[in-house]
PDB file of C-alpha atoms in Angstrom:
ATOM      1  CA  MET A   1       9.095  13.081  23.896  1.00  0.00           C
ATOM      2  CA  GLY A   2       8.342  10.679  20.803  1.00  0.00           C
ATOM      3  CA  ARG A   3       9.108  10.627  17.389  1.00  0.00           C
ATOM      4  CA  TYR A   4       7.320  12.279  14.590  1.00  0.00           C
ATOM      5  CA  VAL A   5       7.106  11.272  11.385  1.00  0.00           C
ATOM      6  CA  ILE A   6       6.797  13.516   8.190  1.00  0.00           C
ATOM      7  CA  GLY A   7       5.772  11.940   4.805  1.00  0.00           C
ATOM      8  CA  VAL A   8       6.741  13.710   1.518  1.00  0.00           C
ATOM      9  CA  ALA A   9       4.970  12.432  -1.439  1.00  0.00           C
ATOM     10  CA  GLY A  10       4.285  13.584  -4.986  1.00  0.00           C
ATOM     11  CA  GLY A  11       4.983  13.206  -8.739  1.00  0.00           C
ATOM     12  CA  THR A  12       8.337  12.810  -9.865  1.00  0.00           C
ATOM     13  CA  GLY A  13      10.234  16.112 -10.449  1.00  0.00           C
ATOM     14  CA  ALA A  14       7.670  17.878  -7.735  1.00  0.00           C
ATOM     15  CA  GLY A  15      11.082  18.373  -5.379  1.00  0.00           C
ATOM     16  CA  LYS A  16      10.519  16.008  -2.921  1.00  0.00           C
ATOM     17  CA  THR A  17      14.139  15.584  -2.141  1.00  0.00           C
ATOM     18  CA  ALA A  18      14.580  19.234  -2.406  1.00  0.00           C
ATOM     19  CA  LEU A  19      11.703  19.837   0.422  1.00  0.00           C
ATOM     20  CA  ALA A  20      12.961  16.943   2.678  1.00  0.00           C
ATOM     21  CA  GLU A  21      16.572  17.821   2.583  1.00  0.00           C
ATOM     22  CA  GLY A  22      15.643  21.844   3.316  1.00  0.00           C
ATOM     23  CA  LEU A  23      13.358  20.786   6.124  1.00  0.00           C
ATOM     24  CA  ALA A  24      16.252  18.484   7.569  1.00  0.00           C
ATOM     25  CA  GLY A  25      18.512  21.263   7.372  1.00  0.00           C
ATOM     26  CA  ALA A  26      16.353  23.827   9.330  1.00  0.00           C
ATOM     27  CA  CYS A  27      16.035  21.314  11.915  1.00  0.00           C
ATOM     28  CA  ARG A  28      19.667  21.164  12.846  1.00  0.00           C
ATOM     29  CA  GLY A  29      20.371  17.521  13.583  1.00  0.00           C
ATOM     30  CA  ALA A  30      16.803  16.783  14.748  1.00  0.00           C
ATOM     31  CA  ALA A  31      15.700  15.350  11.341  1.00  0.00           C
ATOM     32  CA  VAL A  32      16.872  12.310   9.666  1.00  0.00           C
ATOM     33  CA  ILE A  33      15.766  11.520   5.865  1.00  0.00           C
ATOM     34  CA  ILE A  34      14.675   8.308   4.844  1.00  0.00           C
ATOM     35  CA  HIS A  35      14.648   8.308   0.602  1.00  0.00           C
ATOM     36  CA  GLU A  36      12.062   5.684  -0.822  1.00  0.00           C
ATOM     37  CA  ASP A  37      13.723   5.279  -4.059  1.00  0.00           C
ATOM     38  CA  ARG A  38      16.549   3.495  -2.012  1.00  0.00           C
ATOM     39  CA  TYR A  39      14.237   0.667  -1.767  1.00  0.00           C
ATOM     40  CA  TYR A  40      13.807  -0.569  -5.139  1.00  0.00           C
ATOM     41  CA  ARG A  41      13.840  -4.347  -5.601  1.00  0.00           C
ATOM     42  CA  ASP A  42      17.192  -5.652  -6.376  1.00  0.00           C
ATOM     43  CA  ASN A  43      16.880  -7.161  -9.891  1.00  0.00           C
ATOM     44  CA  SER A  44      20.429  -8.723 -10.367  1.00  0.00           C
ATOM     45  CA  HIS A  45      19.206 -11.749 -11.084  1.00  0.00           C
ATOM     46  CA  LEU A  46      17.584 -10.605 -14.171  1.00  0.00           C
ATOM     47  CA  PRO A  47      19.993 -10.283 -17.968  1.00  0.00           C
ATOM     48  CA  ALA A  48      20.853  -6.348 -17.973  1.00  0.00           C
ATOM     49  CA  ALA A  49      18.104  -6.081 -21.392  1.00  0.00           C
ATOM     50  CA  SER A  50      15.372  -7.205 -18.985  1.00  0.00           C
ATOM     51  CA  ARG A  51      16.204  -5.011 -16.304  1.00  0.00           C
ATOM     52  CA  GLU A  52      15.686  -1.991 -18.746  1.00  0.00           C
ATOM     53  CA  SER A  53      12.416  -2.933 -19.698  1.00  0.00           C
ATOM     54  CA  LEU A  54      10.638  -3.250 -16.143  1.00  0.00           C
ATOM     55  CA  ASN A  55       8.251  -0.582 -15.092  1.00  0.00           C
ATOM     56  CA  TYR A  56      10.123   1.069 -12.295  1.00  0.00           C
ATOM     57  CA  ASP A  57       7.234   3.497 -11.645  1.00  0.00           C
ATOM     58  CA  HIS A  58       4.933   1.050 -10.097  1.00  0.00           C
ATOM     59  CA  PRO A  59       4.521   0.549  -6.416  1.00  0.00           C
ATOM     60  CA  GLU A  60       5.726  -3.198  -6.734  1.00  0.00           C
ATOM     61  CA  ALA A  61       9.134  -2.024  -8.341  1.00  0.00           C
ATOM     62  CA  LEU A  62      10.131  -1.193  -4.793  1.00  0.00           C
ATOM     63  CA  ASP A  63       9.997  -3.041  -1.437  1.00  0.00           C
ATOM     64  CA  LEU A  64       7.560  -0.807   0.796  1.00  0.00           C
ATOM     65  CA  ASP A  65       7.351  -3.540   3.172  1.00  0.00           C
ATOM     66  CA  LEU A  66      10.917  -3.324   3.770  1.00  0.00           C
ATOM     67  CA  LEU A  67      10.582   0.628   3.792  1.00  0.00           C
ATOM     68  CA  ALA A  68       7.458   0.936   6.296  1.00  0.00           C
ATOM     69  CA  GLU A  69       9.592  -1.752   8.716  1.00  0.00           C
ATOM     70  CA  HIS A  70      12.762   0.095   8.786  1.00  0.00           C
ATOM     71  CA  VAL A  71      10.666   3.223   9.485  1.00  0.00           C
ATOM     72  CA  ARG A  72       8.967   1.746  12.568  1.00  0.00           C
ATOM     73  CA  GLU A  73      12.355   0.486  13.416  1.00  0.00           C
ATOM     74  CA  LEU A  74      13.142   4.245  13.576  1.00  0.00           C
ATOM     75  CA  VAL A  75      10.325   4.994  15.425  1.00  0.00           C
ATOM     76  CA  SER A  76      10.825   2.624  18.116  1.00  0.00           C
ATOM     77  CA  GLY A  77      14.406   4.354  18.741  1.00  0.00           C
ATOM     78  CA  GLY A  78      15.978   1.466  16.623  1.00  0.00           C
ATOM     79  CA  ILE A  79      19.015   1.832  14.104  1.00  0.00           C
ATOM     80  CA  ILE A  80      18.607   0.392  10.364  1.00  0.00           C
ATOM     81  CA  ASN A  81      20.633  -0.443   7.561  1.00  0.00           C
ATOM     82  CA  GLN A  82      19.503   1.385   4.672  1.00  0.00           C
ATOM     83  CA  PRO A  83      19.793  -0.324   1.208  1.00  0.00           C
ATOM     84  CA  VAL A  84      22.005   1.426  -1.490  1.00  0.00           C
ATOM     85  CA  TYR A  85      20.751   1.393  -4.974  1.00  0.00           C
ATOM     86  CA  ASP A  86      22.604   1.383  -8.486  1.00  0.00           C
ATOM     87  CA  TYR A  87      20.396   3.246 -10.674  1.00  0.00           C
ATOM     88  CA  ALA A  88      22.777   2.292 -13.725  1.00  0.00           C
ATOM     89  CA  TRP A  89      22.465  -1.375 -13.578  1.00  0.00           C
ATOM     90  CA  HIS A  90      19.188  -1.967 -11.645  1.00  0.00           C
ATOM     91  CA  THR A  91      20.657  -3.645  -8.657  1.00  0.00           C
ATOM     92  CA  ARG A  92      21.446  -3.393  -5.230  1.00  0.00           C
ATOM     93  CA  SER A  93      24.795  -2.432  -3.764  1.00  0.00           C
ATOM     94  CA  ARG A  94      26.243  -4.988  -1.010  1.00  0.00           C
ATOM     95  CA  GLU A  95      26.874  -1.860   0.900  1.00  0.00           C
ATOM     96  CA  THR A  96      24.412  -0.364   3.209  1.00  0.00           C
ATOM     97  CA  ILE A  97      23.892   3.223   4.937  1.00  0.00           C
ATOM     98  CA  ARG A  98      23.579   2.908   8.655  1.00  0.00           C
ATOM     99  CA  VAL A  99      20.568   5.439   9.635  1.00  0.00           C
ATOM    100  CA  SER A 100      20.396   6.269  13.606  1.00  0.00           C
ATOM    101  CA  PRO A 101      16.976   7.661  14.790  1.00  0.00           C
ATOM    102  CA  ALA A 102      15.928  11.182  15.408  1.00  0.00           C
ATOM    103  CA  ARG A 103      13.088  13.362  16.943  1.00  0.00           C
ATOM    104  CA  LEU A 104      11.759  13.587  13.207  1.00  0.00           C
ATOM    105  CA  ILE A 105      11.701  11.099  10.387  1.00  0.00           C
ATOM    106  CA  ILE A 106      11.384  12.326   7.432  1.00  0.00           C
ATOM    107  CA  VAL A 107      10.274  10.079   4.400  1.00  0.00           C
ATOM    108  CA  GLU A 108      10.334  11.256   1.045  1.00  0.00           C
ATOM    109  CA  GLY A 109       8.964   9.488  -1.880  1.00  0.00           C
ATOM    110  CA  LEU A 110       6.520   8.725  -4.849  1.00  0.00           C
ATOM    111  CA  PHE A 111       4.615   6.133  -2.819  1.00  0.00           C
ATOM    112  CA  THR A 112       5.019   7.651   0.742  1.00  0.00           C
ATOM    113  CA  LEU A 113       1.063   7.914   1.222  1.00  0.00           C
ATOM    114  CA  PHE A 114       0.242   4.981  -0.963  1.00  0.00           C
ATOM    115  CA  ASN A 115       1.204   1.857   0.941  1.00  0.00           C
ATOM    116  CA  GLU A 116      -1.136   1.730   4.082  1.00  0.00           C
ATOM    117  CA  PHE A 117       1.421   0.256   6.578  1.00  0.00           C
ATOM    118  CA  LEU A 118       3.844   3.180   5.773  1.00  0.00           C
ATOM    119  CA  TRP A 119       1.438   6.207   5.459  1.00  0.00           C
ATOM    120  CA  GLY A 120      -0.213   4.838   8.892  1.00  0.00           C
ATOM    121  CA  MET A 121       2.644   5.787  10.720  1.00  0.00           C
ATOM    122  CA  VAL A 122       2.751   8.928   9.371  1.00  0.00           C
ATOM    123  CA  ASP A 123       2.054  11.679  11.165  1.00  0.00           C
ATOM    124  CA  LEU A 124       2.207  14.983   9.110  1.00  0.00           C
ATOM    125  CA  LYS A 125       1.240  14.115   5.370  1.00  0.00           C
ATOM    126  CA  VAL A 126       2.788  16.324   2.908  1.00  0.00           C
ATOM    127  CA  PHE A 127       2.061  16.227  -0.913  1.00  0.00           C
ATOM    128  CA  LEU A 128       3.806  17.971  -3.052  1.00  0.00           C
ATOM    129  CA  ASP A 129       1.624  19.222  -6.320  1.00  0.00           C
ATOM    130  CA  LEU A 130       3.626  20.537  -9.650  1.00  0.00           C
ATOM    131  CA  GLU A 131       2.692  20.642 -13.159  1.00  0.00           C
ATOM    132  CA  GLU A 132       3.461  17.813 -15.384  1.00  0.00           C
ATOM    133  CA  ASP A 133       5.688  19.902 -17.944  1.00  0.00           C
ATOM    134  CA  ILE A 134       7.831  21.678 -15.390  1.00  0.00           C
ATOM    135  CA  ARG A 135       8.091  17.655 -13.503  1.00  0.00           C
ATOM    136  CA  LEU A 136       9.041  16.038 -17.100  1.00  0.00           C
ATOM    137  CA  SER A 137      11.705  19.111 -17.512  1.00  0.00           C
ATOM    138  CA  ARG A 138      13.147  18.244 -14.092  1.00  0.00           C
ATOM    139  CA  ARG A 139      12.964  14.519 -14.625  1.00  0.00           C
ATOM    140  CA  ILE A 140      14.818  15.214 -18.150  1.00  0.00           C
ATOM    141  CA  GLU A 141      17.639  17.455 -15.908  1.00  0.00           C
ATOM    142  CA  ARG A 142      18.102  14.888 -13.500  1.00  0.00           C
ATOM    143  CA  ASP A 143      18.449  11.558 -15.093  1.00  0.00           C
ATOM    144  CA  THR A 144      20.476  12.944 -18.221  1.00  0.00           C
ATOM    145  CA  ARG A 145      22.986  14.346 -15.032  1.00  0.00           C
ATOM    146  CA  GLU A 146      23.119  11.800 -12.456  1.00  0.00           C
ATOM    147  CA  ARG A 147      21.666   8.614 -14.179  1.00  0.00           C
ATOM    148  CA  GLY A 148      23.646   8.690 -17.302  1.00  0.00           C
ATOM    149  CA  ARG A 149      20.316   8.297 -19.382  1.00  0.00           C
ATOM    150  CA  THR A 150      19.704   9.888 -22.875  1.00  0.00           C
ATOM    151  CA  ARG A 151      16.814  12.893 -22.997  1.00  0.00           C
ATOM    152  CA  GLU A 152      15.125  10.621 -25.468  1.00  0.00           C
ATOM    153  CA  SER A 153      14.981   7.557 -22.970  1.00  0.00           C
ATOM    154  CA  VAL A 154      13.574   9.760 -20.523  1.00  0.00           C
ATOM    155  CA  ILE A 155      10.728  10.987 -22.639  1.00  0.00           C
ATOM    156  CA  ASP A 156      10.108   7.451 -23.821  1.00  0.00           C
ATOM    157  CA  GLN A 157       9.580   6.073 -20.279  1.00  0.00           C
ATOM    158  CA  TRP A 158       7.322   9.471 -18.898  1.00  0.00           C
ATOM    159  CA  ASN A 159       5.122   8.501 -21.794  1.00  0.00           C
ATOM    160  CA  SER A 160       5.157   4.961 -21.082  1.00  0.00           C
ATOM    161  CA  THR A 161       5.162   4.664 -17.653  1.00  0.00           C
ATOM    162  CA  VAL A 162       5.802   7.346 -15.551  1.00  0.00           C
ATOM    163  CA  GLN A 163       2.873   9.442 -16.170  1.00  0.00           C
ATOM    164  CA  PRO A 164       0.298   6.583 -16.443  1.00  0.00           C
ATOM    165  CA  MET A 165       1.606   5.288 -13.129  1.00  0.00           C
ATOM    166  CA  HIS A 166       1.312   8.870 -11.710  1.00  0.00           C
ATOM    167  CA  ARG A 167      -2.563   8.817 -12.433  1.00  0.00           C
ATOM    168  CA  LEU A 168      -3.174   5.723 -11.340  1.00  0.00           C
ATOM    169  CA  PHE A 169      -1.311   5.477  -7.942  1.00  0.00           C
ATOM    170  CA  ILE A 170       0.292   8.769  -6.932  1.00  0.00           C
ATOM    171  CA  GLU A 171      -2.483  11.650  -7.704  1.00  0.00           C
ATOM    172  CA  PRO A 172      -5.308   9.582  -5.742  1.00  0.00           C
ATOM    173  CA  THR A 173      -2.470   9.841  -2.634  1.00  0.00           C
ATOM    174  CA  ARG A 174      -3.214  13.499  -2.819  1.00  0.00           C
ATOM    175  CA  SER A 175      -6.666  13.100  -0.952  1.00  0.00           C
ATOM    176  CA  ARG A 176      -4.773  11.698   2.021  1.00  0.00           C
ATOM    177  CA  ALA A 177      -2.484  14.377   2.455  1.00  0.00           C
ATOM    178  CA  ASP A 178      -3.019  17.046   5.280  1.00  0.00           C
ATOM    179  CA  MET A 179      -0.769  19.655   3.688  1.00  0.00           C
ATOM    180  CA  ILE A 180      -0.911  20.233   0.171  1.00  0.00           C
ATOM    181  CA  LEU A 181       2.065  22.386  -1.381  1.00  0.00           C
ATOM    182  CA  SER A 182       2.983  23.844  -4.924  1.00  0.00           C
ATOM    183  CA  GLY A 183       6.668  22.194  -5.686  1.00  0.00           C
ATOM    184  CA  GLY A 184       6.889  25.530  -7.753  1.00  0.00           C
ATOM    185  CA  ASP A 185       7.032  27.322  -4.865  1.00  0.00           C
ATOM    186  CA  PRO A 186      10.472  28.304  -3.274  1.00  0.00           C
ATOM    187  CA  VAL A 187      11.774  25.554  -0.983  1.00  0.00           C
ATOM    188  CA  ALA A 188      12.537  27.879   1.841  1.00  0.00           C
ATOM    189  CA  ASP A 189       9.090  29.181   1.806  1.00  0.00           C
ATOM    190  CA  ASN A 190       7.428  25.176   2.023  1.00  0.00           C
ATOM    191  CA  VAL A 191      10.201  24.525   4.909  1.00  0.00           C
ATOM    192  CA  ALA A 192       8.709  27.641   6.896  1.00  0.00           C
ATOM    193  CA  MET A 193       5.200  26.257   6.543  1.00  0.00           C
ATOM    194  CA  ILE A 194       5.906  23.210   7.919  1.00  0.00           C
ATOM    195  CA  ARG A 195       7.929  24.438  10.448  1.00  0.00           C
ATOM    196  CA  ALA A 196       5.286  26.393  11.341  1.00  0.00           C
ATOM    197  CA  PHE A 197       2.939  24.182  11.907  1.00  0.00           C
ATOM    198  CA  LEU A 198       5.100  21.822  13.835  1.00  0.00           C
ATOM    199  CA  ALA A 199       5.722  25.059  15.755  1.00  0.00           C
ATOM    200  CA  SER A 200       1.683  24.947  16.292  1.00  0.00           C
ATOM    201  CA  LYS A 201       1.580  21.823  17.507  1.00  0.00           C
ATOM    202  CA  ASN A 202       4.671  22.002  19.912  1.00  0.00           C
ATOM    203  CA  ILE A 203       6.888  19.188  17.808  1.00  0.00           C
ATOM    204  CA  LEU A 204       9.598  21.624  17.359  1.00  0.00           C
TER     205      LEU A 204
END
């Protein structure tokens, strides 16, 4: 039996990571998750002040080609060394995470359905939809708690790059989705819908 790739896309704060982790957990060891945001480019060659001003919500901020290459390697049964990214310093760690292939390969991130090489390998394309105000609230909560940001800096970034890039690059990929789910619904309900679809196709 071959491997099956599920892509989970949507705007920041839509619940992509929670859905991917919930689905992987429900699959009991039959799935592996690839987080797109570990593939931000290494900016260690730039001064710290310059790194702060980069647009991290533009697809060119990520090495999507490497991400696609890693997904292809997993689909082929190979093992990858996934990058580790330091959000505080906007650099890549020298450490990597060894990831082995599984029956289901779940790829989650903003641009999962943007890069043609990547989404061309995705068997089930899922887009999480959620109102802007809820996504902003979630973004503030995450970035202040996990990434040492201030509320003001998160809001400034939201207005200057996050939402403009969402409208330009992410929202249009909604039309490529096979399944559009609400990021406001319980994760368990969305997981159940995906599992039901997989079962109907004899994937699980």
